[in-house]
mmCIF file of C-alpha atoms in Angstrom:
data_model
loop_
_atom_site.group_PDB
_atom_site.id
_atom_site.type_symbol
_atom_site.label_atom_id
_atom_site.label_comp_id
_atom_site.label_asym_id
_atom_site.label_seq_id
_atom_site.Cartn_x
_atom_site.Cartn_y
_atom_site.Cartn_z
ATOM 1 C CA MET A 6 57.780 59.760 -40.757
ATOM 2 C CA VAL A 7 57.990 60.265 -37.000
ATOM 3 C CA LYS A 8 61.048 59.999 -34.905
ATOM 4 C CA LEU A 9 61.602 57.156 -32.414
ATOM 5 C CA ILE A 10 62.606 58.710 -29.083
ATOM 6 C CA ALA A 11 63.278 55.624 -26.975
ATOM 7 C CA SER A 12 61.905 52.228 -25.993
ATOM 8 C CA ALA A 13 60.947 51.039 -22.546
ATOM 9 C CA ASP A 14 60.583 47.591 -21.110
ATOM 10 C CA ILE A 15 56.925 47.430 -20.035
ATOM 11 C CA ASN A 16 55.731 44.249 -18.400
ATOM 12 C CA GLY A 17 58.623 42.372 -19.993
ATOM 13 C CA ALA A 18 58.028 43.620 -23.552
ATOM 14 C CA PRO A 19 59.679 46.447 -25.540
ATOM 15 C CA VAL A 20 57.406 49.414 -26.208
ATOM 16 C CA ALA A 21 58.477 52.259 -28.517
ATOM 17 C CA PHE A 22 57.803 55.872 -27.711
ATOM 18 C CA PHE A 23 57.784 58.470 -30.492
ATOM 19 C CA GLU A 24 57.727 62.226 -30.893
ATOM 20 C CA PRO A 25 54.148 63.454 -31.382
ATOM 21 C CA PRO A 26 52.995 63.388 -35.057
ATOM 22 C CA HIS A 27 52.365 67.146 -34.913
ATOM 23 C CA HIS A 28 54.219 70.290 -33.890
ATOM 24 C CA GLU A 29 52.243 71.317 -30.821
ATOM 25 C CA PRO A 30 53.097 70.758 -27.140
ATOM 26 C CA ASP A 31 52.274 67.154 -26.305
ATOM 27 C CA PHE A 32 53.506 64.070 -24.522
ATOM 28 C CA LEU A 33 55.250 61.243 -26.285
ATOM 29 C CA TRP A 34 53.070 58.953 -28.439
ATOM 30 C CA VAL A 35 53.289 55.183 -28.067
ATOM 31 C CA ASP A 36 53.336 52.164 -30.376
ATOM 32 C CA GLY A 37 49.886 51.087 -29.306
ATOM 33 C CA LEU A 38 50.082 47.575 -30.670
ATOM 34 C CA GLN A 39 53.350 46.931 -28.753
ATOM 35 C CA LEU A 40 51.768 48.341 -25.566
ATOM 36 C CA ALA A 41 48.661 46.214 -25.954
ATOM 37 C CA ARG A 42 50.855 43.119 -26.547
ATOM 38 C CA ALA A 43 52.715 43.933 -23.328
ATOM 39 C CA PHE A 44 49.517 43.298 -21.327
ATOM 40 C CA LEU A 45 47.271 41.155 -23.519
ATOM 41 C CA PRO A 46 47.691 37.870 -25.444
ATOM 42 C CA ARG A 47 49.062 38.631 -28.873
ATOM 43 C CA ALA A 48 45.930 37.481 -30.707
ATOM 44 C CA VAL A 49 43.678 39.731 -28.512
ATOM 45 C CA ALA A 50 45.975 42.756 -29.027
ATOM 46 C CA ASP A 51 46.048 42.164 -32.773
ATOM 47 C CA VAL A 52 42.288 42.011 -33.023
ATOM 48 C CA LEU A 53 41.931 45.113 -30.873
ATOM 49 C CA PHE A 54 44.231 47.143 -33.093
ATOM 50 C CA GLU A 55 42.708 45.864 -36.278
ATOM 51 C CA ALA A 56 39.389 47.286 -34.936
ATOM 52 C CA VAL A 57 41.082 50.559 -33.930
ATOM 53 C CA MET A 58 42.542 51.030 -37.419
ATOM 54 C CA ARG A 59 39.197 50.485 -39.149
ATOM 55 C CA ASN A 60 38.245 53.942 -37.852
ATOM 56 C CA PRO A 61 41.347 55.688 -36.565
ATOM 57 C CA GLN A 62 39.564 59.067 -36.348
ATOM 58 C CA ARG A 63 37.580 57.757 -33.378
ATOM 59 C CA SER A 64 40.680 56.943 -31.360
ATOM 60 C CA GLY A 65 43.023 59.583 -32.779
ATOM 61 C CA ALA A 66 45.366 56.763 -33.742
ATOM 62 C CA ARG A 67 47.823 57.347 -36.537
ATOM 63 C CA ARG A 68 49.388 54.688 -38.757
ATOM 64 C CA VAL A 69 52.881 55.938 -39.669
ATOM 65 C CA ARG A 70 56.140 54.621 -41.027
ATOM 66 C CA ALA A 71 58.867 54.527 -38.440
ATOM 67 C CA GLY A 72 62.138 52.644 -38.585
ATOM 68 C CA GLY A 73 61.142 50.904 -41.804
ATOM 69 C CA ARG A 74 57.873 49.474 -40.423
ATOM 70 C CA MET A 75 54.298 50.611 -40.004
ATOM 71 C CA VAL A 76 53.437 51.657 -36.457
ATOM 72 C CA VAL A 77 50.075 52.455 -34.906
ATOM 73 C CA LEU A 78 50.693 55.503 -32.744
ATOM 74 C CA ILE A 79 48.371 56.456 -29.956
ATOM 75 C CA SER A 80 48.521 59.525 -27.750
ATOM 76 C CA HIS A 81 49.136 59.608 -24.009
ATOM 77 C CA PRO A 82 45.463 60.042 -23.012
ATOM 78 C CA ILE A 83 44.355 57.203 -25.324
ATOM 79 C CA THR A 84 47.180 55.079 -23.969
ATOM 80 C CA GLN A 85 46.077 55.758 -20.410
ATOM 81 C CA GLY A 86 42.503 54.797 -21.422
ATOM 82 C CA LEU A 87 43.743 51.574 -23.020
ATOM 83 C CA CYS A 88 45.671 50.630 -19.861
ATOM 84 C CA SER A 89 42.658 51.443 -17.632
ATOM 85 C CA ALA A 90 40.426 49.276 -19.831
ATOM 86 C CA ILE A 91 42.924 46.419 -19.571
ATOM 87 C CA ASP A 92 42.972 46.828 -15.818
ATOM 88 C CA LEU A 93 39.205 46.885 -15.523
ATOM 89 C CA SER A 94 38.905 43.770 -17.693
ATOM 90 C CA ASN A 95 41.336 41.997 -15.347
ATOM 91 C CA GLY A 96 39.243 42.917 -12.322
ATOM 92 C CA ASP A 97 41.523 45.680 -11.124
ATOM 93 C CA GLY A 98 40.600 49.313 -10.677
ATOM 94 C CA GLU A 99 41.075 51.718 -13.568
ATOM 95 C CA ASP A 100 44.378 52.825 -11.993
ATOM 96 C CA GLY A 101 45.587 49.243 -11.744
ATOM 97 C CA PRO A 102 48.874 47.572 -12.685
ATOM 98 C CA ALA A 103 48.791 48.243 -16.452
ATOM 99 C CA PHE A 104 47.975 51.924 -15.935
ATOM 100 C CA ASN A 105 50.652 52.387 -13.267
ATOM 101 C CA THR A 106 53.285 50.428 -15.151
ATOM 102 C CA TYR A 107 52.755 52.460 -18.330
ATOM 103 C CA CYS A 108 52.659 55.800 -16.518
ATOM 104 C CA ARG A 109 55.891 55.109 -14.620
ATOM 105 C CA ALA A 110 57.654 54.102 -17.833
ATOM 106 C CA ALA A 111 56.357 57.138 -19.677
ATOM 107 C CA ALA A 112 57.425 59.471 -16.889
ATOM 108 C CA ARG A 113 60.935 58.029 -16.887
ATOM 109 C CA LEU A 114 61.251 58.418 -20.644
ATOM 110 C CA HIS A 115 59.937 61.950 -20.536
ATOM 111 C CA GLN A 116 62.396 62.896 -17.828
ATOM 112 C CA LYS A 117 65.359 61.389 -19.711
ATOM 113 C CA HIS A 118 64.519 61.885 -23.408
ATOM 114 C CA TRP A 119 61.666 64.422 -23.697
ATOM 115 C CA PRO A 120 61.974 66.961 -20.811
ATOM 116 C CA LEU A 121 59.306 69.585 -21.073
ATOM 117 C CA GLY A 122 59.859 71.770 -17.992
ATOM 118 C CA LEU A 123 56.887 73.048 -15.988
ATOM 119 C CA SER A 124 55.411 75.327 -18.697
ATOM 120 C CA GLY A 125 55.870 72.523 -21.309
ATOM 121 C CA LEU A 126 54.179 69.954 -19.026
ATOM 122 C CA LEU A 127 51.245 72.280 -18.468
ATOM 123 C CA ALA A 128 50.933 72.985 -22.163
ATOM 124 C CA ALA A 129 51.164 69.282 -23.050
ATOM 125 C CA ALA A 130 48.600 68.354 -20.374
ATOM 126 C CA LYS A 131 46.211 70.957 -21.787
ATOM 127 C CA ASN A 132 46.877 69.837 -25.401
ATOM 128 C CA ALA A 133 47.445 66.085 -24.909
ATOM 129 C CA GLY A 134 46.751 64.332 -28.157
ATOM 130 C CA GLY A 135 46.966 67.613 -30.062
ATOM 131 C CA PRO A 136 44.929 67.976 -33.202
ATOM 132 C CA ALA A 137 44.070 64.248 -33.275
ATOM 133 C CA LEU A 138 42.031 64.475 -30.077
ATOM 134 C CA ARG A 139 41.035 68.100 -30.315
ATOM 135 C CA ALA A 140 39.034 67.361 -33.417
ATOM 136 C CA ARG A 141 37.121 64.786 -31.405
ATOM 137 C CA THR A 142 35.996 67.468 -28.911
ATOM 138 C CA ASP A 143 35.391 70.361 -31.319
ATOM 139 C CA GLY A 144 31.999 69.146 -32.606
ATOM 140 C CA GLU A 145 33.039 66.624 -35.232
ATOM 141 C CA ASP A 146 30.836 63.573 -35.518
ATOM 142 C CA ALA A 147 31.777 60.703 -33.208
#
C-alpha cells in the first residue's frame, strides 16, 4: 500500500498524488485515471486506462491499493507525456494547457508536501519513475 500525500484540484477535478511506490529518489506519483478524467470525457479516460492496465509494464503504471480503493499510479514523466498527448489531441502544442496545469499543481504539492531540496530534485529528475521506468530503458523488451 502506498501513502496518499495530498490531492490537488486540476481542471476542476480532484487528483490524488502519492509517494513513489519504491524507495529511491523520485517525484510524486499520480492517480492516472483521476488525472485523465480531469481533462478527458470519463468514458474516454476509462478506455485509455483499461488499455494501459492490460500491459502496465509498457507504461510503468502500478495498480495499488490506497485508501481502500484500487488506484492506477503513474510516474511524473508518464504523467507529463499523458498531458502532452491530451494537449496535442486538442490541437495545442505539447506544452499546452493540460501539461502546464498538471506541472503547476505538481510543483505546488512538491513544495508544500514533498520538498526535496536541490540535491533531491536533481536525484529525482535523474531517476524519475525509478525502477518502473528504468527497466524500460535497460534493454528489456518493449
